[in-house]
Amino acid sequence: MQQQPILVLFLALAGITTIVFTYIFVSSKKAAQSEKGMSNPLKKRFWFSLILFVILSIFTTATLPDSPYYLFADETPAKVVHVAARQFTFFLSEKAIDPASPTGEDIELPADELVEFRVTSLDVNHGFAIYNNSNRLITQVQAMPGYVNRLRYKFKEPGQYDILCLEYCGMAHQAMRASFTVK
Amino acid sequence: MESIKLRKITSVWVITVLILFIVSITLGILMRLNQGEVISQSPVTFYSNLTTHGLTMIGIWFVAGMAAVNYLMQRYIKTSYAANVIALVFTVIGVLMLWTATFIGKFHAAWTFLYPLPFKEMGAATWATLLFLASLTVLGIGWLIWSISLMTQILKKYSIAQAFAWQHFKKNPKVETPPFILISMITLIGVIACLFAAVVLLVLFYAEYFSKGNFVNDALLMKNLTYFFGHTIANEMLYLGLAVIYELFSEVSGRPKWKTTWYVALAWNFTLIFVLTAFFHHLYMDFVQPEGLQIIGQLASYLASLPAAGVTVFSVFIAVYRTKIKWSLTNLLFFIGIAGWVIGGLGAVIDSTISNNIVLHNTLWVPAHFHTYNAMGNVLFSLGFFYWFSTQFSENSKVSKFTTLTLTLLLIGGIGFLLAFYFGGADSIPRRYSIYPSDFPMAAPMATIGATFATIYLIAILIFFFNIYKRCLKILFSPS
Ligand code: HEM
Ligand SMILES: [Cu+2]
């Protein structure tokens, strides 16, 4: 999914950086006493900064619209799921959850339709991260006490999805999980 | 007289930092071994070690940068020896309190101690939370005194406009602000700002603790404060290291000193603004945070990289490219450290893109990139200073035969250790998991590989330590 290209991009950039630094280091090692170093450094610095600025601007304009806050913002969800996190479980329900005696139920969601998760926490901060069938993180949101975060998503593939806690919440954080199915 | 005292306290800082570093790396290796299921610790032990590791590391590399800046600042202005001593005493006491809270009290809310977790821990002693908060208070006060003292000393010699190098925006400025002073000033402002945020944060924690439930904090506000403090201090300590590089890189390379020009002044003034607003990227996944702040978070994170790359990195390139310079362990560490800083920065910029963050946030990608610019960046800046400092006062400054060995082990160990994190992050493996669920079959083997490479890194640090500690002790015990 999205992670693979990110890793490739990073490794490529890290590789280029390493090559540039090595090249510059070697050029110093090989330099004769009389050599003058970089010619026109001010001009080169200017172009270097300008190109970097342009690249960054392109990246910003290209990526900002994909931010989760804008995804499906003007659609109406076909289904709403209430989520309450508590050390160290998740309660998922199609009805509103009573904080005093939270209960959850098995959740089945339609494929290709917009789902909204209304996520909160009953104690500390937790994370609500959805992993697909092949254990890839596909989306996430925080579960914060006193606030409700709305996460919208359209599941394309039917199957079982896992929820892992992605905000450190104490001694059993690593075991805090739940799941639901998409049909 | 004064400078001999400063020399001595600086060598105490160097030795203290290195010893605490060795302990903290060991904790890090133990964590990786536990995640690799080579050893088996209880989750509470693992998480309290995580807390100790994170906070000790942040603490020592912050004070290492401060000690180096304080030492070099003596070249331009008179600094307060008393403030330096207070900081040392408070740091040692603070760390001992912290370690008591974590090792004995089993406090384990991680280095960000995100509200309200410190109040809702299971498996920790009841006194541990208060002792933990007290330890941060002690550290915070000591560091605040130190940084305010350094800043006021700068302002005794330079006006505010000069300290920010604003006169360099005009042609032919009458006074030159040395780059070192400019960067120190910019950095100290950021440090003071984030330490004040820490004070507010701690007061709010205390208020809730002592009100016994009558006063309850707002979780979103507390999170903003936490990351304003945490993100900013972690960034500023890097800039302390850069101040040292601006001062020493050309000097140890036998090249003319770097000068402040209009673009250097501009870049660092901008850096101050960006670094104080970039922390919003820690709250991208809190959708209730106002949207404008989220956008500011991405813009500031992106823009922060411009002056850094265009001025600092480029200046290093200019100094080195096709220029015969004297290479020593000091400037090699600086040079490699700059490369590590850039590469970690690339990982950070990728993560600070909101649409990427949604699949990277709190995965191993996060420790991957921040360990890159710390363990292979900022740490090397400080080690470079330590080495330079240790050789300042000894007769025989013969080139150490350990240079190549140290650097080779550092590079192999560091890169292997980091790659295990990056691949883990790209594999969606969560950070801060004491052991990994069976959904991630590669997670444990990768952790063990990470631990192995980290051990190589540790060996490099040990060699470095045994190389310089005798010289530092000699400085410390030489007759004044
Ligand atoms: C080779 C040396 C090091 C090793 C082996 C190491 C190991 C680790 C490990 C295993 C973790 C936990 C990762 C996880 O979330 O699963 C961690 C977290 C961390 N490390 Fe390191 N580390 C090293 C160097 C450093 C350095 C130089 C710093 C300097 C700032 C640092 C700062 C941190 C911080 C702030 C955390 C996060 C703690 C938290 O999640 O609360 N580490 N490290
Ligand atoms: Cu949780």
XYZ file of C-alpha atoms and ligand atoms in Angstrom:
707
model
C 0.000 0.000 0.000
C 1.247 3.457 0.879
C 4.181 2.409 3.042
C 6.222 0.712 0.328
C 6.661 3.786 -1.872
C 7.466 5.812 1.251
C 10.242 3.430 2.199
C 11.622 3.400 -1.331
C 11.550 7.195 -1.490
C 13.337 7.458 1.823
C 16.008 4.905 0.954
C 16.622 6.633 -2.367
C 16.984 10.037 -0.714
C 19.204 8.619 2.017
C 21.322 6.929 -0.650
C 21.712 10.139 -2.627
C 22.649 12.017 0.540
C 25.279 9.426 1.367
C 26.724 9.617 -2.128
C 26.882 13.422 -2.034
C 28.603 13.480 1.344
C 31.047 10.779 0.306
C 31.807 12.567 -2.946
C 32.478 15.820 -1.141
C 34.646 14.095 1.439
C 36.682 12.334 -1.237
C 37.099 15.588 -3.154
C 38.686 17.081 -0.054
C 40.966 14.104 0.478
C 42.149 14.303 -3.114
C 42.451 18.071 -3.264
C 45.836 19.628 -3.835
C 47.061 22.252 -1.403
C 46.509 24.976 -3.972
C 42.958 24.133 -4.929
C 40.379 26.873 -4.522
C 37.347 24.845 -3.454
C 33.869 25.571 -4.749
C 33.547 28.263 -7.372
C 30.689 30.761 -7.075
C 29.374 29.300 -3.837
C 26.841 32.089 -3.315
C 25.193 31.461 -6.642
C 25.132 27.715 -6.087
C 23.662 28.180 -2.640
C 20.932 30.343 -4.108
C 19.975 27.792 -6.757
C 20.188 24.917 -4.325
C 17.828 26.668 -1.900
C 15.459 27.740 -4.643
C 15.188 24.241 -6.094
C 14.616 22.827 -2.640
C 11.932 25.427 -2.027
C 10.162 24.551 -5.261
C 10.284 20.844 -4.512
C 8.902 21.391 -1.018
C 6.127 23.620 -2.350
C 5.129 21.014 -4.909
C 5.082 18.361 -2.209
C 2.945 20.478 0.090
C 0.380 21.350 -2.533
C 0.237 17.761 -3.693
C -0.139 16.200 -0.266
C -2.236 18.626 1.788
C -5.537 17.847 0.002
C -5.031 14.173 0.905
C -5.046 14.995 4.597
C -7.583 12.912 6.503
C -9.543 15.988 7.567
C -10.753 16.494 4.001
C -11.374 12.896 2.993
C -15.082 12.211 2.449
C -15.796 15.456 4.284
C -18.894 16.318 2.255
C -20.411 12.833 2.097
C -22.877 11.320 4.519
C -21.689 8.102 6.155
C -23.787 5.009 5.540
C -22.900 3.686 8.947
C -21.700 5.156 12.247
C -19.692 3.134 14.761
C -19.117 4.409 18.285
C -15.782 3.520 19.796
C -14.777 3.903 23.428
C -11.251 2.934 24.425
C -10.329 2.025 27.971
C -7.197 0.455 29.474
C -6.875 -2.138 27.829
C -9.876 -2.816 25.576
C -11.981 -1.229 22.865
C -15.753 -1.069 22.953
C -17.367 -0.856 19.522
C -21.088 -0.338 19.126
C -23.627 0.960 16.665
C -25.444 2.641 19.546
C -24.005 5.398 21.690
C -21.833 3.995 24.499
C -22.596 4.791 28.129
C -19.312 5.802 29.791
C -20.531 4.546 33.176
C -21.113 0.992 31.959
C -19.633 0.638 28.513
C -20.534 -2.369 26.424
C -19.634 -3.347 22.917
C -20.907 -5.679 20.260
C -19.654 -7.491 17.179
C -19.413 -5.111 14.276
C -20.044 -5.908 10.662
C -19.524 -3.182 8.105
C -20.516 -2.871 4.450
C -17.785 -2.796 1.825
C -17.500 0.218 -0.481
C -19.639 2.400 1.717
C -18.623 5.278 3.890
C -18.207 4.424 7.570
C -17.654 6.901 10.346
C -15.970 5.902 13.605
C -16.651 8.235 16.537
C -13.712 7.560 18.758
C -13.195 8.584 22.348
C -11.484 7.331 25.467
C -12.757 6.696 28.957
C -9.395 7.047 30.699
C -6.027 7.854 29.092
C -5.073 8.587 25.475
C -5.213 5.556 23.211
C -4.752 5.031 19.515
C -7.346 3.561 17.186
C -5.440 2.061 14.284
C -7.032 -0.135 11.642
C -4.961 -2.944 10.115
C -6.128 -4.860 7.068
C -5.990 -8.574 6.316
C -2.292 -8.521 5.576
C -1.540 -6.562 8.771
C -0.918 -3.245 7.091
C -1.851 -0.069 8.847
C -4.456 1.580 6.640
C -5.762 4.431 8.778
C -5.798 5.677 12.336
C -6.987 8.307 14.748
C -6.363 9.112 18.402
C -8.772 8.276 21.209
C -8.623 11.171 23.635
C -10.548 11.485 26.898
C -13.115 14.273 26.743
C -13.092 14.492 22.945
C -14.650 12.604 20.053
C -12.552 12.171 16.914
C -14.422 11.260 13.748
C -12.589 8.956 11.382
C -14.122 8.225 7.990
C -13.139 5.364 5.746
C -14.398 3.270 2.844
C -13.331 -0.364 3.057
C -12.786 -1.884 -0.336
C -11.943 -5.470 0.550
C -14.177 -7.700 2.621
C -12.513 -9.599 5.431
C -11.389 -9.247 9.007
C -9.790 -6.015 10.146
C -7.832 -5.609 13.369
C -7.683 -2.604 15.624
C -4.460 -2.012 17.540
C -3.766 0.635 20.116
C -1.194 3.042 18.699
C -0.865 5.448 21.569
C 1.091 4.213 24.540
C -1.396 3.670 27.349
C 0.377 1.644 30.024
C 1.448 -1.861 30.958
C -0.798 -3.846 28.590
C -0.653 -1.413 25.679
C 0.853 -4.071 23.435
C -2.104 -6.375 24.047
C -4.899 -3.870 23.557
C -6.827 -4.822 20.437
C -10.176 -5.579 18.830
C -11.481 -6.515 15.393
C -14.458 -6.214 13.061
C -15.500 -7.673 9.731
C -16.322 -6.096 6.419
C -18.773 -7.912 4.198
C 41.558 31.214 37.034
C 37.990 31.469 35.842
C 38.762 29.549 32.688
C 40.411 26.738 34.637
C 37.265 26.289 36.694
C 35.201 26.222 33.527
C 37.571 23.683 32.046
C 37.148 21.445 35.065
C 33.394 21.564 35.217
C 33.231 20.917 31.486
C 35.248 17.754 31.940
C 32.823 16.681 34.677
C 29.989 17.190 32.197
C 31.797 15.160 29.540
C 32.442 12.211 31.824
C 28.949 12.311 33.354
C 27.247 12.410 29.970
C 29.307 9.536 28.600
C 28.661 7.300 31.598
C 24.926 7.998 31.515
C 25.012 7.403 27.750
C 26.550 3.974 28.178
C 23.900 3.028 30.740
C 21.102 4.322 28.508
C 22.349 2.499 25.412
C 22.442 -0.672 27.467
C 18.800 -0.125 28.393
C 18.043 0.405 24.705
C 19.718 -2.864 23.762
C 17.796 -4.656 26.502
C 14.564 -3.253 25.077
C 15.399 -4.483 21.594
C 16.386 -7.900 22.997
C 13.077 -8.105 24.823
C 11.192 -7.226 21.650
C 13.266 -9.885 19.925
C 12.189 -12.374 22.618
C 15.807 -13.149 23.410
C 15.220 -12.046 26.990
C 11.929 -11.765 28.798
C 11.128 -8.775 30.982
C 7.749 -7.964 32.468
C 5.919 -5.265 30.502
C 6.186 -2.884 33.453
C 9.962 -3.337 33.568
C 10.196 -2.833 29.828
C 8.137 0.346 29.899
C 9.938 1.801 32.878
C 13.223 1.164 31.061
C 11.725 2.893 28.023
C 10.898 5.882 30.201
C 14.381 5.962 31.740
C 16.062 5.571 28.366
C 14.064 8.281 26.621
C 14.303 10.925 29.321
C 17.933 10.259 30.194
C 18.948 10.451 26.546
C 17.093 13.705 25.972
C 18.510 15.089 29.205
C 22.152 14.194 28.606
C 22.355 15.405 25.028
C 20.661 18.606 26.014
C 23.176 19.275 28.793
C 26.037 18.104 26.578
C 25.081 20.773 24.057
C 24.664 23.369 26.792
C 28.027 22.526 28.379
C 29.768 22.799 25.011
C 28.082 26.103 24.205
C 28.885 27.446 27.664
C 32.520 26.445 27.274
C 32.934 28.063 23.860
C 30.934 31.143 24.797
C 33.720 32.137 27.164
C 35.602 33.194 24.036
C 33.173 36.054 23.504
C 31.607 36.904 26.819
C 31.962 36.198 30.513
C 29.619 33.412 31.561
C 28.428 32.578 35.035
C 30.304 29.720 36.646
C 27.702 29.527 39.405
C 24.884 28.880 36.925
C 26.918 26.084 35.389
C 27.482 24.488 38.804
C 23.810 24.831 39.730
C 22.837 23.140 36.477
C 25.267 20.287 37.155
C 24.029 19.731 40.689
C 20.371 19.934 39.661
C 20.968 17.579 36.744
C 22.620 14.946 38.907
C 19.937 15.180 41.606
C 17.175 15.237 38.989
C 18.487 12.149 37.233
C 18.844 10.277 40.530
C 15.238 11.143 41.431
C 14.079 10.110 37.976
C 15.880 6.792 38.167
C 14.435 6.131 41.626
C 10.955 6.782 40.249
C 11.481 4.473 37.281
C 13.838 1.727 38.491
C 12.422 1.370 42.023
C 8.977 2.975 41.767
C 8.381 1.424 38.338
C 7.025 4.661 36.927
C 6.465 3.860 33.268
C 4.472 6.579 31.472
C 7.148 6.940 28.719
C 9.259 10.025 28.188
C 6.269 12.052 27.030
C 4.264 11.148 30.213
C 1.152 12.095 28.270
C -1.631 13.352 30.518
C -3.487 11.643 32.205
C -1.380 8.473 32.030
C 0.872 9.364 35.011
C -2.258 9.386 37.186
C -3.647 6.160 35.783
C -0.760 3.770 35.834
C -1.140 0.229 37.006
C 1.804 -1.625 38.447
C 3.732 1.442 39.628
C 4.272 2.546 43.210
C 1.904 5.286 44.351
C 4.764 7.607 45.279
C 6.443 7.167 41.917
C 4.291 9.673 40.028
C 4.976 12.483 42.470
C 8.693 11.708 42.554
C 8.738 11.659 38.765
C 7.054 15.064 38.547
C 9.443 16.368 41.194
C 12.450 15.077 39.255
C 11.317 16.957 36.165
C 10.800 20.060 38.261
C 14.368 19.864 39.552
C 15.789 19.321 36.066
C 13.627 22.088 34.627
C 14.627 24.649 37.250
C 18.326 23.859 36.918
C 18.220 24.144 33.137
C 16.100 27.265 33.190
C 18.592 29.008 35.477
C 21.438 27.958 33.198
C 19.841 29.036 29.930
C 18.514 32.331 31.297
C 21.947 33.074 32.720
C 23.667 32.429 29.386
C 21.125 34.548 27.552
C 21.439 37.498 29.931
C 25.213 37.364 29.616
C 24.886 37.588 25.830
C 22.569 40.553 26.191
C 25.074 42.332 28.423
C 27.453 42.576 25.513
C 25.105 42.630 22.521
C 21.873 44.549 22.106
C 18.794 42.486 21.270
C 19.004 43.495 17.615
C 22.674 42.532 17.514
C 22.113 39.215 19.259
C 19.648 38.362 16.481
C 22.142 39.757 13.930
C 19.531 42.093 12.461
C 22.188 44.634 11.539
C 23.383 42.109 8.945
C 20.254 42.719 6.887
C 21.759 46.080 5.918
C 24.862 46.541 3.831
C 28.214 46.845 5.614
C 27.164 46.321 9.226
C 29.384 48.069 11.752
C 29.457 45.283 14.311
C 29.641 41.608 13.458
C 27.597 39.170 15.467
C 29.600 35.940 15.427
C 27.529 33.033 14.073
C 28.114 31.233 17.340
C 26.466 34.030 19.337
C 23.568 34.300 16.898
C 22.791 30.587 16.972
C 23.223 30.368 20.725
C 20.827 33.265 21.194
C 18.188 31.823 18.855
C 18.520 28.444 20.506
C 18.426 29.737 24.072
C 15.176 31.576 23.354
C 13.638 28.337 22.136
C 15.013 26.473 25.133
C 13.637 29.011 27.570
C 10.260 29.011 25.832
C 9.913 25.259 26.002
C 11.134 25.062 29.580
C 8.472 27.591 30.524
C 5.898 25.407 28.808
C 7.218 22.541 30.917
C 6.714 24.619 34.053
C 3.099 25.332 33.107
C 2.586 21.668 32.297
C 3.992 20.565 35.627
C 1.926 23.127 37.542
C -1.222 21.759 35.878
C -0.190 18.225 36.792
C 0.440 19.244 40.417
C -2.850 21.157 40.546
C -4.808 18.079 39.579
C -2.761 15.823 41.831
C -3.240 17.935 44.947
C -6.843 18.956 44.284
C -7.825 15.307 44.687
C -10.166 15.308 41.736
C -11.671 18.788 42.130
C -9.595 20.115 39.288
C -9.377 18.159 36.066
C -7.204 19.116 33.117
C -8.107 19.279 29.452
C -6.421 16.431 27.600
C -5.988 18.325 24.333
C -4.398 21.342 25.973
C -2.072 19.086 27.959
C -1.051 17.261 24.804
C -0.248 20.524 23.037
C 1.847 21.642 26.002
C 3.585 18.290 26.233
C 4.715 18.370 22.642
C 5.532 22.035 22.642
C 7.953 21.135 25.392
C 9.093 17.728 24.146
C 9.434 18.466 20.468
C 11.064 21.810 21.020
C 13.676 20.661 23.497
C 14.588 17.736 21.270
C 15.101 20.168 18.372
C 16.887 22.865 20.273
C 19.471 20.446 21.592
C 20.387 19.771 17.990
C 20.865 23.476 17.392
C 23.168 23.684 20.391
C 25.274 21.118 18.581
C 25.141 23.192 15.394
C 26.352 26.278 17.269
C 29.400 24.250 18.258
C 29.959 23.204 14.655
C 29.747 26.788 13.379
C 32.422 27.696 15.910
C 34.735 24.720 15.604
C 34.426 23.132 12.180
C 36.590 25.615 10.331
C 38.938 26.037 13.260
C 39.855 22.362 13.592
C 40.006 22.061 9.810
C 42.532 24.881 9.627
C 40.256 27.124 7.564
C 39.134 30.732 7.962
C 36.362 31.268 10.473
C 32.745 31.307 9.272
C 31.147 34.722 9.175
C 27.639 35.945 9.710
C 26.127 37.240 6.468
C 22.621 38.414 5.699
C 21.440 34.971 4.662
C 22.914 33.299 7.720
C 21.118 35.837 9.887
C 17.883 35.404 7.965
C 18.019 31.626 8.054
C 18.462 31.454 11.801
C 15.786 34.041 12.522
C 13.359 31.990 10.456
C 14.455 28.831 12.173
C 13.331 30.280 15.482
C 9.800 30.763 14.166
C 9.498 27.406 12.437
C 10.901 25.392 15.274
C 8.395 26.846 17.719
C 5.389 25.871 15.575
C 6.495 22.578 14.050
C 5.419 20.633 17.154
C 1.831 20.648 15.862
C 2.808 17.669 13.710
C 2.607 15.538 16.851
C -1.157 16.136 16.942
C -2.075 15.345 13.339
C -4.048 12.305 14.440
C -6.113 14.350 16.880
C -8.808 15.397 14.457
C -10.395 17.708 17.037
C -7.333 19.956 16.952
C -8.179 23.087 14.885
C -7.430 22.410 11.229
C -5.399 25.583 10.798
C -2.895 24.364 13.360
C -2.527 21.073 11.507
C -1.655 22.923 8.314
C 0.762 25.183 10.190
C 2.329 22.003 11.522
C 3.100 20.671 8.054
C 4.208 24.036 6.662
C 6.511 24.759 9.599
C 7.983 21.261 9.483
C 8.719 21.631 5.783
C 10.014 25.169 5.999
C 12.289 24.367 8.931
C 14.342 22.235 6.569
C 15.044 25.097 4.137
C 17.342 27.352 6.158
C 18.937 24.283 7.708
C 19.839 22.742 4.366
C 20.498 25.942 2.449
C 22.750 27.507 5.020
C 24.216 25.015 7.474
C 24.618 21.979 5.260
C 25.690 24.049 2.311
C 28.279 25.876 4.415
C 29.809 22.571 5.388
C 29.885 21.532 1.725
C 31.605 24.764 0.756
C 34.158 24.343 3.526
C 35.028 20.812 2.458
C 34.523 20.575 -1.295
C 37.844 20.309 -3.125
C 39.600 21.918 -0.225
C 42.571 20.396 1.511
C 41.677 20.424 5.170
C 43.022 18.787 8.310
C 40.782 15.836 9.035
C 40.679 14.639 12.623
C 38.222 12.663 14.706
C 36.546 15.961 15.629
C 35.625 17.220 12.188
C 34.985 13.707 10.886
C 32.396 13.293 13.624
C 30.927 16.685 12.704
C 30.818 15.782 9.018
C 29.232 12.369 9.510
C 26.885 13.888 12.076
C 25.671 16.450 9.548
C 24.970 13.622 7.091
C 23.052 11.732 9.794
C 21.127 14.863 10.639
C 20.139 15.349 6.981
C 19.064 11.737 6.538
C 17.074 11.739 9.773
C 15.574 15.037 8.658
C 14.422 13.439 5.405
C 12.703 10.696 7.385
C 11.143 13.408 9.546
C 9.874 15.493 6.619
C 8.282 12.389 5.131
C 6.577 11.691 8.451
C 5.518 15.311 8.933
C 3.428 15.093 5.759
C -0.085 14.678 7.118
C -1.182 12.200 4.465
C 1.851 10.006 5.249
C 1.564 10.449 8.971
C -1.726 8.583 8.992
C 0.114 5.349 8.180
C 3.385 6.141 9.987
C 2.311 7.789 13.223
C 3.451 5.784 16.252
C 4.938 3.038 14.152
C 8.639 2.218 14.357
C 9.165 4.877 11.676
C 9.148 7.430 14.470
C 12.012 6.018 16.568
C 13.710 5.299 13.221
C 13.988 8.905 12.161
C 14.565 10.513 15.531
C 17.287 8.014 16.378
C 18.902 8.895 13.052
C 19.381 12.539 13.821
C 20.164 11.814 17.450
C 22.352 8.706 17.568
C 23.993 9.445 14.200
C 23.624 13.225 14.258
C 23.524 15.268 17.400
C 25.423 12.716 19.472
C 28.283 12.906 16.990
C 28.268 16.713 17.218
C 28.776 16.449 20.954
C 31.293 13.613 20.710
C 33.250 15.779 18.285
C 33.292 18.537 20.857
C 34.239 16.112 23.647
C 37.198 14.837 21.663
C 38.355 18.321 20.714
C 38.003 19.459 24.312
C 39.957 16.507 25.678
C 42.887 17.187 23.364
C 43.078 20.911 24.140
C 45.305 20.681 27.145
C 47.523 17.683 26.517
C 51.041 17.947 25.187
C 50.988 14.991 22.860
C 48.165 15.583 20.456
C 49.151 12.662 18.265
C 46.467 11.368 15.981
C 44.678 8.561 17.696
C 44.942 5.210 16.010
C 41.453 4.500 17.213
C 39.893 7.042 14.875
C 39.188 4.696 11.982
C 38.098 1.849 14.212
C 35.734 4.029 16.222
C 34.135 5.562 13.158
C 33.790 2.256 11.316
C 32.063 0.575 14.238
C 29.893 3.623 14.836
C 28.741 3.653 11.224
C 28.137 -0.081 10.884
C 26.405 -0.335 14.246
C 24.370 2.821 13.782
C 23.169 2.087 10.272
C 22.187 -1.506 11.050
C 20.372 -0.483 14.215
C 18.447 2.238 12.351
C 17.546 0.172 9.300
C 15.821 -2.363 11.543
C 13.608 0.478 12.778
C 12.892 1.865 9.293
C 11.926 -1.511 7.862
C 9.776 -2.116 10.924
C 8.036 1.210 10.415
C 7.347 0.504 6.760
C 5.969 -2.847 7.902
C 3.384 -1.044 10.127
C 4.960 -2.367 13.329
C 3.894 -0.235 16.304
C 6.414 1.608 18.435
C 6.454 1.203 22.217
C 5.398 -2.452 22.226
C 7.212 -4.547 24.821
C 6.613 -7.623 22.675
C 5.069 -7.893 19.247
C 1.792 -9.615 18.381
C 1.999 -12.644 16.112
C 0.536 -10.564 13.256
C 4.079 -9.316 12.645
C 6.307 -12.360 12.179
C 9.310 -10.246 11.154
C 9.142 -7.886 14.124
C 11.000 -10.013 16.659
C 13.849 -11.159 14.374
C 14.294 -7.584 13.258
C 14.477 -6.406 16.855
C 17.224 -8.926 17.544
C 19.143 -7.716 14.512
C 18.692 -4.176 15.782
C 20.052 -5.191 19.181
C 23.093 -6.805 17.566
C 23.998 -3.725 15.583
C 23.307 -1.505 18.578
C 25.898 -3.539 20.468
C 28.455 -2.681 17.797
C 27.526 0.966 18.250
C 27.986 0.560 22.002
C 31.458 -0.903 21.466
C 32.403 2.159 19.426
C 31.206 4.402 22.250
C 33.184 2.383 24.799
C 36.348 2.702 22.705
C 35.734 6.418 22.435
C 35.161 6.676 26.171
C 38.371 4.850 27.090
C 40.189 6.989 24.578
C 39.266 10.285 26.174
C 38.306 9.780 29.821
C 41.901 9.808 31.088
C 42.545 13.147 29.460
C 39.332 14.517 30.935
C 40.287 13.270 34.381
C 43.693 14.890 33.957
C 42.022 18.208 33.202
C 39.790 17.747 36.218
C 42.580 16.940 38.664
C 45.288 19.188 37.296
C 46.458 21.783 39.855
C 44.613 25.027 39.313
C 22.462 2.836 20.008
C 21.900 3.501 20.934
C 20.422 3.420 21.217
C 19.627 2.314 21.346
C 20.028 0.866 21.260
C 18.285 2.780 21.568
C 17.164 1.973 21.695
C 15.878 2.405 21.832
C 14.704 1.583 21.805
C 14.689 0.083 21.601
C 13.620 2.380 21.974
C 12.160 1.941 22.017
C 11.615 1.892 20.627
C 10.151 1.531 20.631
O 9.305 2.438 20.738
O 9.834 0.338 20.497
C 14.102 3.715 22.124
C 13.310 4.825 22.328
C 13.818 6.097 22.515
N 15.135 6.493 22.409
Fe 16.701 5.337 22.003
N 18.293 4.145 21.584
C 19.582 4.561 21.383
C 20.018 5.864 21.313
C 19.252 6.969 21.603
C 19.737 8.303 21.595
C 21.148 8.762 21.255
C 18.715 9.090 21.948
C 18.868 10.569 22.064
C 17.984 11.438 22.173
C 17.564 8.234 22.188
C 16.305 8.647 22.583
C 15.190 7.854 22.639
C 13.865 8.341 22.923
C 13.470 9.776 23.227
C 13.009 7.244 22.848
C 11.487 7.243 23.052
C 11.154 6.838 24.420
C 9.682 6.702 24.554
O 9.034 6.131 23.652
O 9.155 7.168 25.565
N 17.930 6.933 21.976
N 15.479 3.708 22.013
Cu -4.450 1.715 24.631
